[in-house]
PDB file of C-alpha atoms and ligand atoms in Angstrom:
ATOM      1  CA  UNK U   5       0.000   0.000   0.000  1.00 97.00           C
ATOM      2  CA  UNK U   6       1.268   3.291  -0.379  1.00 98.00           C
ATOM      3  CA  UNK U   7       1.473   5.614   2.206  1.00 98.00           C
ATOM      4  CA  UNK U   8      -0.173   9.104   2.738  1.00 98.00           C
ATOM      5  CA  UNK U   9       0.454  11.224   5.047  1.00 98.00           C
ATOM      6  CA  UNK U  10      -2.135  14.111   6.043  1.00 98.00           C
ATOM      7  CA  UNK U  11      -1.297  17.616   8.391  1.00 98.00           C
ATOM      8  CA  UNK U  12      -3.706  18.341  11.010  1.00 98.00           C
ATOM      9  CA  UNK U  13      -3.985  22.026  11.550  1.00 98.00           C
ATOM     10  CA  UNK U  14      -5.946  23.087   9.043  1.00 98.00           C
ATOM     11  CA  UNK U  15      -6.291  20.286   7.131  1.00 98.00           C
ATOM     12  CA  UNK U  16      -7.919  17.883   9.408  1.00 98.00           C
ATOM     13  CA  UNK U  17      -8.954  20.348  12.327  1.00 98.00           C
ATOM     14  CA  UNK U  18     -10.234  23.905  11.557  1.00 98.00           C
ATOM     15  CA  UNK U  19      -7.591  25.853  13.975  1.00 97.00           C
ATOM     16  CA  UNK U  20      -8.287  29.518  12.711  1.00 97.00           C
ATOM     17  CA  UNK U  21     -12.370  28.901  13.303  1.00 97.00           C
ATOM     18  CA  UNK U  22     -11.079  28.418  17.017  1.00 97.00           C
ATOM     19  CA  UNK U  23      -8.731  31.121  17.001  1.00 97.00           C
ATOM     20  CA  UNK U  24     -10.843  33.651  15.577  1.00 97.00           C
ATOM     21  CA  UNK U  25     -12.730  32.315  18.922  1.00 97.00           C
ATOM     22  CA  UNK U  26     -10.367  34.000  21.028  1.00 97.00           C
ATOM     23  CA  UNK U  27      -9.258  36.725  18.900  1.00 96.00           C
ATOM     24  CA  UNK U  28     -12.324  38.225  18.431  1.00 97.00           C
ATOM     25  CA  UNK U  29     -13.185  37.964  22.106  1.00 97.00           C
ATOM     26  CA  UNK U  30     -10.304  39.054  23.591  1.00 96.00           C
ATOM     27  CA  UNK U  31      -9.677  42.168  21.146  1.00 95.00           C
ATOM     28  CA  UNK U  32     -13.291  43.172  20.536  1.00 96.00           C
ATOM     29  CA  UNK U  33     -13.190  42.522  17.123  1.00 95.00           C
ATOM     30  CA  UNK U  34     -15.033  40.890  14.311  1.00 96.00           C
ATOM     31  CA  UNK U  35     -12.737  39.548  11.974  1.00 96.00           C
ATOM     32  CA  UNK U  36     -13.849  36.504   9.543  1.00 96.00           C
ATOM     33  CA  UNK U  37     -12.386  33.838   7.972  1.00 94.00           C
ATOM     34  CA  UNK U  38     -13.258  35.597   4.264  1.00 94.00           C
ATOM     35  CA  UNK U  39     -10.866  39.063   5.672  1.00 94.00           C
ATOM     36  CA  UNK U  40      -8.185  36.854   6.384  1.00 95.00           C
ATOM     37  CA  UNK U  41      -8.178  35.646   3.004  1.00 96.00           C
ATOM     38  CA  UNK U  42      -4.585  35.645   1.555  1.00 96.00           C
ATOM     39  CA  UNK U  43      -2.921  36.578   4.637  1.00 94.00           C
ATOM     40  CA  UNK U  44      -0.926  35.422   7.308  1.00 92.00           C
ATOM     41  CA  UNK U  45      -2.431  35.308  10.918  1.00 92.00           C
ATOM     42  CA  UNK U  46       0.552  37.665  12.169  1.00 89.00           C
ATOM     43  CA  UNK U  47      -0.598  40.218   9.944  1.00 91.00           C
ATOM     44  CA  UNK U  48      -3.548  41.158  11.894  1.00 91.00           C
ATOM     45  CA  UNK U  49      -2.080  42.669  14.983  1.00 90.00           C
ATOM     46  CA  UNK U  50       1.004  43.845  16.322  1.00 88.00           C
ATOM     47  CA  UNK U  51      -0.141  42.121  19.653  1.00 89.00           C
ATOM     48  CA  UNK U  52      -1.341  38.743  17.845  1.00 93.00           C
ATOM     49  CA  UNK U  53       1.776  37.037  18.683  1.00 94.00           C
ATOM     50  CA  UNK U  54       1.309  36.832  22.492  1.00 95.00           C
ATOM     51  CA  UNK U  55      -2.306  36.089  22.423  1.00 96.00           C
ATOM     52  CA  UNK U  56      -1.844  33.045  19.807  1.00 96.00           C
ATOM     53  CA  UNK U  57       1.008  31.723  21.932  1.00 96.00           C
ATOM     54  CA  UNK U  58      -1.058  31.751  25.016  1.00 96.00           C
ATOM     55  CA  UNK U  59      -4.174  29.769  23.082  1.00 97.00           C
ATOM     56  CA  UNK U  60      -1.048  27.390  21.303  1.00 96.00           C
ATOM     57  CA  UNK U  61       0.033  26.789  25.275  1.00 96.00           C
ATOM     58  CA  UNK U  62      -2.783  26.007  26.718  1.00 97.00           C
ATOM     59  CA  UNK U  63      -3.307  22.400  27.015  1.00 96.00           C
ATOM     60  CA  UNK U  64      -7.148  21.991  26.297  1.00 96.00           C
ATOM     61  CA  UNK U  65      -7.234  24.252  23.051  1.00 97.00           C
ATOM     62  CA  UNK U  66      -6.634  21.981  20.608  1.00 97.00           C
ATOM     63  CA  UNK U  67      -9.088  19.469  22.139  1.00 98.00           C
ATOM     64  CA  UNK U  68     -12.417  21.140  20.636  1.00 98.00           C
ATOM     65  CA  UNK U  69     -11.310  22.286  17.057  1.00 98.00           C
ATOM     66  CA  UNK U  70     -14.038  21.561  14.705  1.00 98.00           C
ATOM     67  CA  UNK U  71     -13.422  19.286  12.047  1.00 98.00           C
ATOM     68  CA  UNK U  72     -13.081  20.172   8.451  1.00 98.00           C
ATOM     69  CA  UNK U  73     -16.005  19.390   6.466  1.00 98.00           C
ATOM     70  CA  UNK U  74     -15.697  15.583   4.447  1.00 98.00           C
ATOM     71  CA  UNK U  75     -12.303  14.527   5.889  1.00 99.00           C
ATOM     72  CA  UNK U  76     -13.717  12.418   8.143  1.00 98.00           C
ATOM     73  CA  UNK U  77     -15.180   9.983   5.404  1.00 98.00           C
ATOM     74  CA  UNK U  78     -12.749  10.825   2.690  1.00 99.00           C
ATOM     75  CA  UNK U  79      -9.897  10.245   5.247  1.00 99.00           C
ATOM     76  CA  UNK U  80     -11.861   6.822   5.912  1.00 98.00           C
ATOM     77  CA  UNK U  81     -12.197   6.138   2.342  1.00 98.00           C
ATOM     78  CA  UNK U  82      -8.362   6.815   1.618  1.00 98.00           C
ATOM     79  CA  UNK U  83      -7.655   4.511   4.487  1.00 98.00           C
ATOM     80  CA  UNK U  84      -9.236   1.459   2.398  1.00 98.00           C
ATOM     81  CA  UNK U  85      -6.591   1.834  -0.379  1.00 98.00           C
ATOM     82  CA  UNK U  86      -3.519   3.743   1.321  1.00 98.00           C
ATOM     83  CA  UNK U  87      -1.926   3.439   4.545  1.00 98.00           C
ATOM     84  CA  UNK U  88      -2.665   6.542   6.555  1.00 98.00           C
ATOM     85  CA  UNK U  89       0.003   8.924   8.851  1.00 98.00           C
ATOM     86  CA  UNK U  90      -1.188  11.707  10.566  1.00 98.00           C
ATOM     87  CA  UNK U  91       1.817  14.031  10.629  1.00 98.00           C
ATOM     88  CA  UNK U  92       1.967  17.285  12.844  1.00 98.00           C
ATOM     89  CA  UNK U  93       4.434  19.296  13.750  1.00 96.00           C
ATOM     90  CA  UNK U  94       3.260  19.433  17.613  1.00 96.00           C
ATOM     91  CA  UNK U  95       6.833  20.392  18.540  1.00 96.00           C
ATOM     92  CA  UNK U  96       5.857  23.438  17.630  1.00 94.00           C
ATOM     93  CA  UNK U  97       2.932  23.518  20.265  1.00 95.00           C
ATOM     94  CA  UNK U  98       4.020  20.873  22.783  1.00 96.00           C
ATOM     95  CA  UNK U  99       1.451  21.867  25.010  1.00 96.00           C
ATOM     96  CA  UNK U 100      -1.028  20.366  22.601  1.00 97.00           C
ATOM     97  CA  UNK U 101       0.198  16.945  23.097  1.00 97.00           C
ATOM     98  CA  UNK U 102      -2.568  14.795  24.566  1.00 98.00           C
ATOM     99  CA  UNK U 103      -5.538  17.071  23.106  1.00 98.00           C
ATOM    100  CA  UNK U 104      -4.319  15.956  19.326  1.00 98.00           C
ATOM    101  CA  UNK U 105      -4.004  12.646  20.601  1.00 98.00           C
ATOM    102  CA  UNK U 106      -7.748  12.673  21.949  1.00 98.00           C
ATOM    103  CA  UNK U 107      -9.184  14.924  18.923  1.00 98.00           C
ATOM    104  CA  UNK U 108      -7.943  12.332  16.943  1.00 98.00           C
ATOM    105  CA  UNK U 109      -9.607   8.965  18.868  1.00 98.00           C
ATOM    106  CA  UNK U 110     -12.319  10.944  19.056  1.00 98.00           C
ATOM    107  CA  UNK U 111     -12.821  12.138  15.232  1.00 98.00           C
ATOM    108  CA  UNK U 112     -11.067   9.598  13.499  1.00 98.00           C
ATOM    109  CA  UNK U 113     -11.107   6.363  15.912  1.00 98.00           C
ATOM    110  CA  UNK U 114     -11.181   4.494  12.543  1.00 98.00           C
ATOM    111  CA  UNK U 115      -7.187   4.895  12.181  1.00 98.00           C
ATOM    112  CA  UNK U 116      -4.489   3.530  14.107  1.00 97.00           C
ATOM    113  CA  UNK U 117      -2.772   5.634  16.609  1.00 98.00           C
ATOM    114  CA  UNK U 118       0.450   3.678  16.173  1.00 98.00           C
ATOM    115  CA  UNK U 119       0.372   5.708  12.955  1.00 98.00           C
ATOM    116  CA  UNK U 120       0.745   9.140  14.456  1.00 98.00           C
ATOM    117  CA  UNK U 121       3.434  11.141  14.364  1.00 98.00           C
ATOM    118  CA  UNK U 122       4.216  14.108  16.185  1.00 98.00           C
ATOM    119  CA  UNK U 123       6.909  15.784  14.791  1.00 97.00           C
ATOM    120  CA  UNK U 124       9.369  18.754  14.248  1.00 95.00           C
ATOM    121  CA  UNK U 125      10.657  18.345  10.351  1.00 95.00           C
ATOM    122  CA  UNK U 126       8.450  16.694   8.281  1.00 96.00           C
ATOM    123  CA  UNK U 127      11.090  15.826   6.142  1.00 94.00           C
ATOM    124  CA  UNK U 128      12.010  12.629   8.253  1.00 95.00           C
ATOM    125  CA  UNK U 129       8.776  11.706   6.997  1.00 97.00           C
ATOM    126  CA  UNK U 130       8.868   8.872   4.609  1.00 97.00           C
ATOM    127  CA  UNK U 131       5.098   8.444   2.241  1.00 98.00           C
ATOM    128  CA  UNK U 132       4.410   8.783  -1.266  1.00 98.00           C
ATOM    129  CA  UNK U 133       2.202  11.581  -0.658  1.00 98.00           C
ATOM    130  CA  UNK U 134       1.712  14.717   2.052  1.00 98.00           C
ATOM    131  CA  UNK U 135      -1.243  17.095   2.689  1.00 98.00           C
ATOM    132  CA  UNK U 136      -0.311  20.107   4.257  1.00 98.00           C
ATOM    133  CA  UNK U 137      -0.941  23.751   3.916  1.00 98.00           C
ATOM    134  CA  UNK U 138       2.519  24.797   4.923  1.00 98.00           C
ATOM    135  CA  UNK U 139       4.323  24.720   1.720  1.00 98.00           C
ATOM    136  CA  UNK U 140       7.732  24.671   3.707  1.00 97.00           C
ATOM    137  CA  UNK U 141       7.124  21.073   4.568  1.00 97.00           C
ATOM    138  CA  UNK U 142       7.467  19.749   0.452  1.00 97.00           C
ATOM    139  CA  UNK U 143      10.231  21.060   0.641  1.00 96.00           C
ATOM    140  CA  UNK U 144      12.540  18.308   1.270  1.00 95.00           C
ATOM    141  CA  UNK U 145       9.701  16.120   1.336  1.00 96.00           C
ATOM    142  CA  UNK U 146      10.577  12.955  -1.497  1.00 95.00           C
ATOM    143  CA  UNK U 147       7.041  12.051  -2.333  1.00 97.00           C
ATOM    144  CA  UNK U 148       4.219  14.186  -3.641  1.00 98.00           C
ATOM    145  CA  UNK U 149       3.359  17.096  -1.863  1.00 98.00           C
ATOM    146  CA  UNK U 150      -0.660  18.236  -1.982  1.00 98.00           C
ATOM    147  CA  UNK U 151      -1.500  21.743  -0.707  1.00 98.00           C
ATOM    148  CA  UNK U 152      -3.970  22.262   1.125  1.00 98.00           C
ATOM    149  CA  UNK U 153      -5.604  25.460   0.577  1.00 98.00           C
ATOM    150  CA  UNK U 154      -5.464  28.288   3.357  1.00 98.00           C
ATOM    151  CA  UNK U 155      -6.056  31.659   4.128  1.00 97.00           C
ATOM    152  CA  UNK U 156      -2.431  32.119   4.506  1.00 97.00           C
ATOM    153  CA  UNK U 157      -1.434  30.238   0.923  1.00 98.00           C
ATOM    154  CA  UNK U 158      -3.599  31.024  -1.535  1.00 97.00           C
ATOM    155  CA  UNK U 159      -1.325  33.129  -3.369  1.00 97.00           C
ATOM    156  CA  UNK U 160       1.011  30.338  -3.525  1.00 98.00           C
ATOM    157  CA  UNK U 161       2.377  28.772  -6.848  1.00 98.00           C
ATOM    158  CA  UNK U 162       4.289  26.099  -8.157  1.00 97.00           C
ATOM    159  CA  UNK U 163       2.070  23.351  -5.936  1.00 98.00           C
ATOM    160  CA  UNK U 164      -0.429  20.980  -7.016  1.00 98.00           C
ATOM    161  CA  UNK U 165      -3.441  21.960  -4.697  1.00 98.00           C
ATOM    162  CA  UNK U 166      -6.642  20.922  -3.720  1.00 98.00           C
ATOM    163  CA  UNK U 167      -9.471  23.425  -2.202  1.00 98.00           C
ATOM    164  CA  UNK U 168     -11.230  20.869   0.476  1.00 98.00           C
ATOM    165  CA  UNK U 169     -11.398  17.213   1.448  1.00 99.00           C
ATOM    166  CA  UNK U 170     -14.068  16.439  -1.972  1.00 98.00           C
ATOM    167  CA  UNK U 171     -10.795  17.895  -4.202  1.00 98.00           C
ATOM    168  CA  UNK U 172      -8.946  15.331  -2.319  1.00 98.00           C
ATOM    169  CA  UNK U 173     -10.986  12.613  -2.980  1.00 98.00           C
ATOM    170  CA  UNK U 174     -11.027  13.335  -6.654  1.00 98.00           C
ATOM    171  CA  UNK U 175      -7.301  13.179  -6.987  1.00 98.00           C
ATOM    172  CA  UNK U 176      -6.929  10.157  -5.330  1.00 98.00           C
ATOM    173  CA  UNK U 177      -9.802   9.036  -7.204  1.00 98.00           C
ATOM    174  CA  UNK U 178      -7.541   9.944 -10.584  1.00 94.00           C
ATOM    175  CA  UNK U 179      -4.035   7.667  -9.798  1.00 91.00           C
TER     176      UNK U 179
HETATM  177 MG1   MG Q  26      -1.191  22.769   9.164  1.00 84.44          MG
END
Protein backbone atom coordinates (compact mmCIF):
# COMPACT_ATOMS: atom_id res chain seq x y z
CA UNK A 1 0.00 0.00 0.00
CA UNK A 2 1.27 3.29 -0.38
CA UNK A 3 1.47 5.61 2.21
CA UNK A 4 -0.17 9.10 2.74
CA UNK A 5 0.45 11.22 5.05
CA UNK A 6 -2.13 14.11 6.04
CA UNK A 7 -1.30 17.62 8.39
CA UNK A 8 -3.71 18.34 11.01
CA UNK A 9 -3.99 22.03 11.55
CA UNK A 10 -5.95 23.09 9.04
CA UNK A 11 -6.29 20.29 7.13
CA UNK A 12 -7.92 17.88 9.41
CA UNK A 13 -8.95 20.35 12.33
CA UNK A 14 -10.23 23.90 11.56
CA UNK A 15 -7.59 25.85 13.98
CA UNK A 16 -8.29 29.52 12.71
CA UNK A 17 -12.37 28.90 13.30
CA UNK A 18 -11.08 28.42 17.02
CA UNK A 19 -8.73 31.12 17.00
CA UNK A 20 -10.84 33.65 15.58
CA UNK A 21 -12.73 32.31 18.92
CA UNK A 22 -10.37 34.00 21.03
CA UNK A 23 -9.26 36.73 18.90
CA UNK A 24 -12.32 38.22 18.43
CA UNK A 25 -13.18 37.96 22.11
CA UNK A 26 -10.30 39.05 23.59
CA UNK A 27 -9.68 42.17 21.15
CA UNK A 28 -13.29 43.17 20.54
CA UNK A 29 -13.19 42.52 17.12
CA UNK A 30 -15.03 40.89 14.31
CA UNK A 31 -12.74 39.55 11.97
CA UNK A 32 -13.85 36.50 9.54
CA UNK A 33 -12.39 33.84 7.97
CA UNK A 34 -13.26 35.60 4.26
CA UNK A 35 -10.87 39.06 5.67
CA UNK A 36 -8.19 36.85 6.38
CA UNK A 37 -8.18 35.65 3.00
CA UNK A 38 -4.59 35.65 1.55
CA UNK A 39 -2.92 36.58 4.64
CA UNK A 40 -0.93 35.42 7.31
CA UNK A 41 -2.43 35.31 10.92
CA UNK A 42 0.55 37.67 12.17
CA UNK A 43 -0.60 40.22 9.94
CA UNK A 44 -3.55 41.16 11.89
CA UNK A 45 -2.08 42.67 14.98
CA UNK A 46 1.00 43.84 16.32
CA UNK A 47 -0.14 42.12 19.65
CA UNK A 48 -1.34 38.74 17.84
CA UNK A 49 1.78 37.04 18.68
CA UNK A 50 1.31 36.83 22.49
CA UNK A 51 -2.31 36.09 22.42
CA UNK A 52 -1.84 33.04 19.81
CA UNK A 53 1.01 31.72 21.93
CA UNK A 54 -1.06 31.75 25.02
CA UNK A 55 -4.17 29.77 23.08
CA UNK A 56 -1.05 27.39 21.30
CA UNK A 57 0.03 26.79 25.28
CA UNK A 58 -2.78 26.01 26.72
CA UNK A 59 -3.31 22.40 27.02
CA UNK A 60 -7.15 21.99 26.30
CA UNK A 61 -7.23 24.25 23.05
CA UNK A 62 -6.63 21.98 20.61
CA UNK A 63 -9.09 19.47 22.14
CA UNK A 64 -12.42 21.14 20.64
CA UNK A 65 -11.31 22.29 17.06
CA UNK A 66 -14.04 21.56 14.70
CA UNK A 67 -13.42 19.29 12.05
CA UNK A 68 -13.08 20.17 8.45
CA UNK A 69 -16.01 19.39 6.47
CA UNK A 70 -15.70 15.58 4.45
CA UNK A 71 -12.30 14.53 5.89
CA UNK A 72 -13.72 12.42 8.14
CA UNK A 73 -15.18 9.98 5.40
CA UNK A 74 -12.75 10.82 2.69
CA UNK A 75 -9.90 10.24 5.25
CA UNK A 76 -11.86 6.82 5.91
CA UNK A 77 -12.20 6.14 2.34
CA UNK A 78 -8.36 6.82 1.62
CA UNK A 79 -7.66 4.51 4.49
CA UNK A 80 -9.24 1.46 2.40
CA UNK A 81 -6.59 1.83 -0.38
CA UNK A 82 -3.52 3.74 1.32
CA UNK A 83 -1.93 3.44 4.54
CA UNK A 84 -2.66 6.54 6.55
CA UNK A 85 0.00 8.92 8.85
CA UNK A 86 -1.19 11.71 10.57
CA UNK A 87 1.82 14.03 10.63
CA UNK A 88 1.97 17.29 12.84
CA UNK A 89 4.43 19.30 13.75
CA UNK A 90 3.26 19.43 17.61
CA UNK A 91 6.83 20.39 18.54
CA UNK A 92 5.86 23.44 17.63
CA UNK A 93 2.93 23.52 20.26
CA UNK A 94 4.02 20.87 22.78
CA UNK A 95 1.45 21.87 25.01
CA UNK A 96 -1.03 20.37 22.60
CA UNK A 97 0.20 16.94 23.10
CA UNK A 98 -2.57 14.80 24.57
CA UNK A 99 -5.54 17.07 23.11
CA UNK A 100 -4.32 15.96 19.33
CA UNK A 101 -4.00 12.65 20.60
CA UNK A 102 -7.75 12.67 21.95
CA UNK A 103 -9.18 14.92 18.92
CA UNK A 104 -7.94 12.33 16.94
CA UNK A 105 -9.61 8.96 18.87
CA UNK A 106 -12.32 10.94 19.06
CA UNK A 107 -12.82 12.14 15.23
CA UNK A 108 -11.07 9.60 13.50
CA UNK A 109 -11.11 6.36 15.91
CA UNK A 110 -11.18 4.49 12.54
CA UNK A 111 -7.19 4.89 12.18
CA UNK A 112 -4.49 3.53 14.11
CA UNK A 113 -2.77 5.63 16.61
CA UNK A 114 0.45 3.68 16.17
CA UNK A 115 0.37 5.71 12.95
CA UNK A 116 0.75 9.14 14.46
CA UNK A 117 3.43 11.14 14.36
CA UNK A 118 4.22 14.11 16.18
CA UNK A 119 6.91 15.78 14.79
CA UNK A 120 9.37 18.75 14.25
CA UNK A 121 10.66 18.35 10.35
CA UNK A 122 8.45 16.69 8.28
CA UNK A 123 11.09 15.83 6.14
CA UNK A 124 12.01 12.63 8.25
CA UNK A 125 8.78 11.71 7.00
CA UNK A 126 8.87 8.87 4.61
CA UNK A 127 5.10 8.44 2.24
CA UNK A 128 4.41 8.78 -1.27
CA UNK A 129 2.20 11.58 -0.66
CA UNK A 130 1.71 14.72 2.05
CA UNK A 131 -1.24 17.09 2.69
CA UNK A 132 -0.31 20.11 4.26
CA UNK A 133 -0.94 23.75 3.92
CA UNK A 134 2.52 24.80 4.92
CA UNK A 135 4.32 24.72 1.72
CA UNK A 136 7.73 24.67 3.71
CA UNK A 137 7.12 21.07 4.57
CA UNK A 138 7.47 19.75 0.45
CA UNK A 139 10.23 21.06 0.64
CA UNK A 140 12.54 18.31 1.27
CA UNK A 141 9.70 16.12 1.34
CA UNK A 142 10.58 12.96 -1.50
CA UNK A 143 7.04 12.05 -2.33
CA UNK A 144 4.22 14.19 -3.64
CA UNK A 145 3.36 17.10 -1.86
CA UNK A 146 -0.66 18.24 -1.98
CA UNK A 147 -1.50 21.74 -0.71
CA UNK A 148 -3.97 22.26 1.13
CA UNK A 149 -5.60 25.46 0.58
CA UNK A 150 -5.46 28.29 3.36
CA UNK A 151 -6.06 31.66 4.13
CA UNK A 152 -2.43 32.12 4.51
CA UNK A 153 -1.43 30.24 0.92
CA UNK A 154 -3.60 31.02 -1.53
CA UNK A 155 -1.33 33.13 -3.37
CA UNK A 156 1.01 30.34 -3.53
CA UNK A 157 2.38 28.77 -6.85
CA UNK A 158 4.29 26.10 -8.16
CA UNK A 159 2.07 23.35 -5.94
CA UNK A 160 -0.43 20.98 -7.02
CA UNK A 161 -3.44 21.96 -4.70
CA UNK A 162 -6.64 20.92 -3.72
CA UNK A 163 -9.47 23.42 -2.20
CA UNK A 164 -11.23 20.87 0.48
CA UNK A 165 -11.40 17.21 1.45
CA UNK A 166 -14.07 16.44 -1.97
CA UNK A 167 -10.80 17.90 -4.20
CA UNK A 168 -8.95 15.33 -2.32
CA UNK A 169 -10.99 12.61 -2.98
CA UNK A 170 -11.03 13.33 -6.65
CA UNK A 171 -7.30 13.18 -6.99
CA UNK A 172 -6.93 10.16 -5.33
CA UNK A 173 -9.80 9.04 -7.20
CA UNK A 174 -7.54 9.94 -10.58
CA UNK A 175 -4.04 7.67 -9.80
MG1 LIG B 1 -1.19 22.77 9.16
Amino acid sequence: MKRIAIDMDEVMADFIAKYLLHYNRDFNDNVTHERLHGMHLRQLNPELESHLRKCLDDPSFFGDLPVMPNSQEVVRELSERYEIFITTAAMEVPASFAAKYNWLKEHFPFLNEMNFVFCGDKSIIDADYLIDDNSRHFKRFKGQGLLYTASHNVHETGFVRVNNWLEVREYFAGI
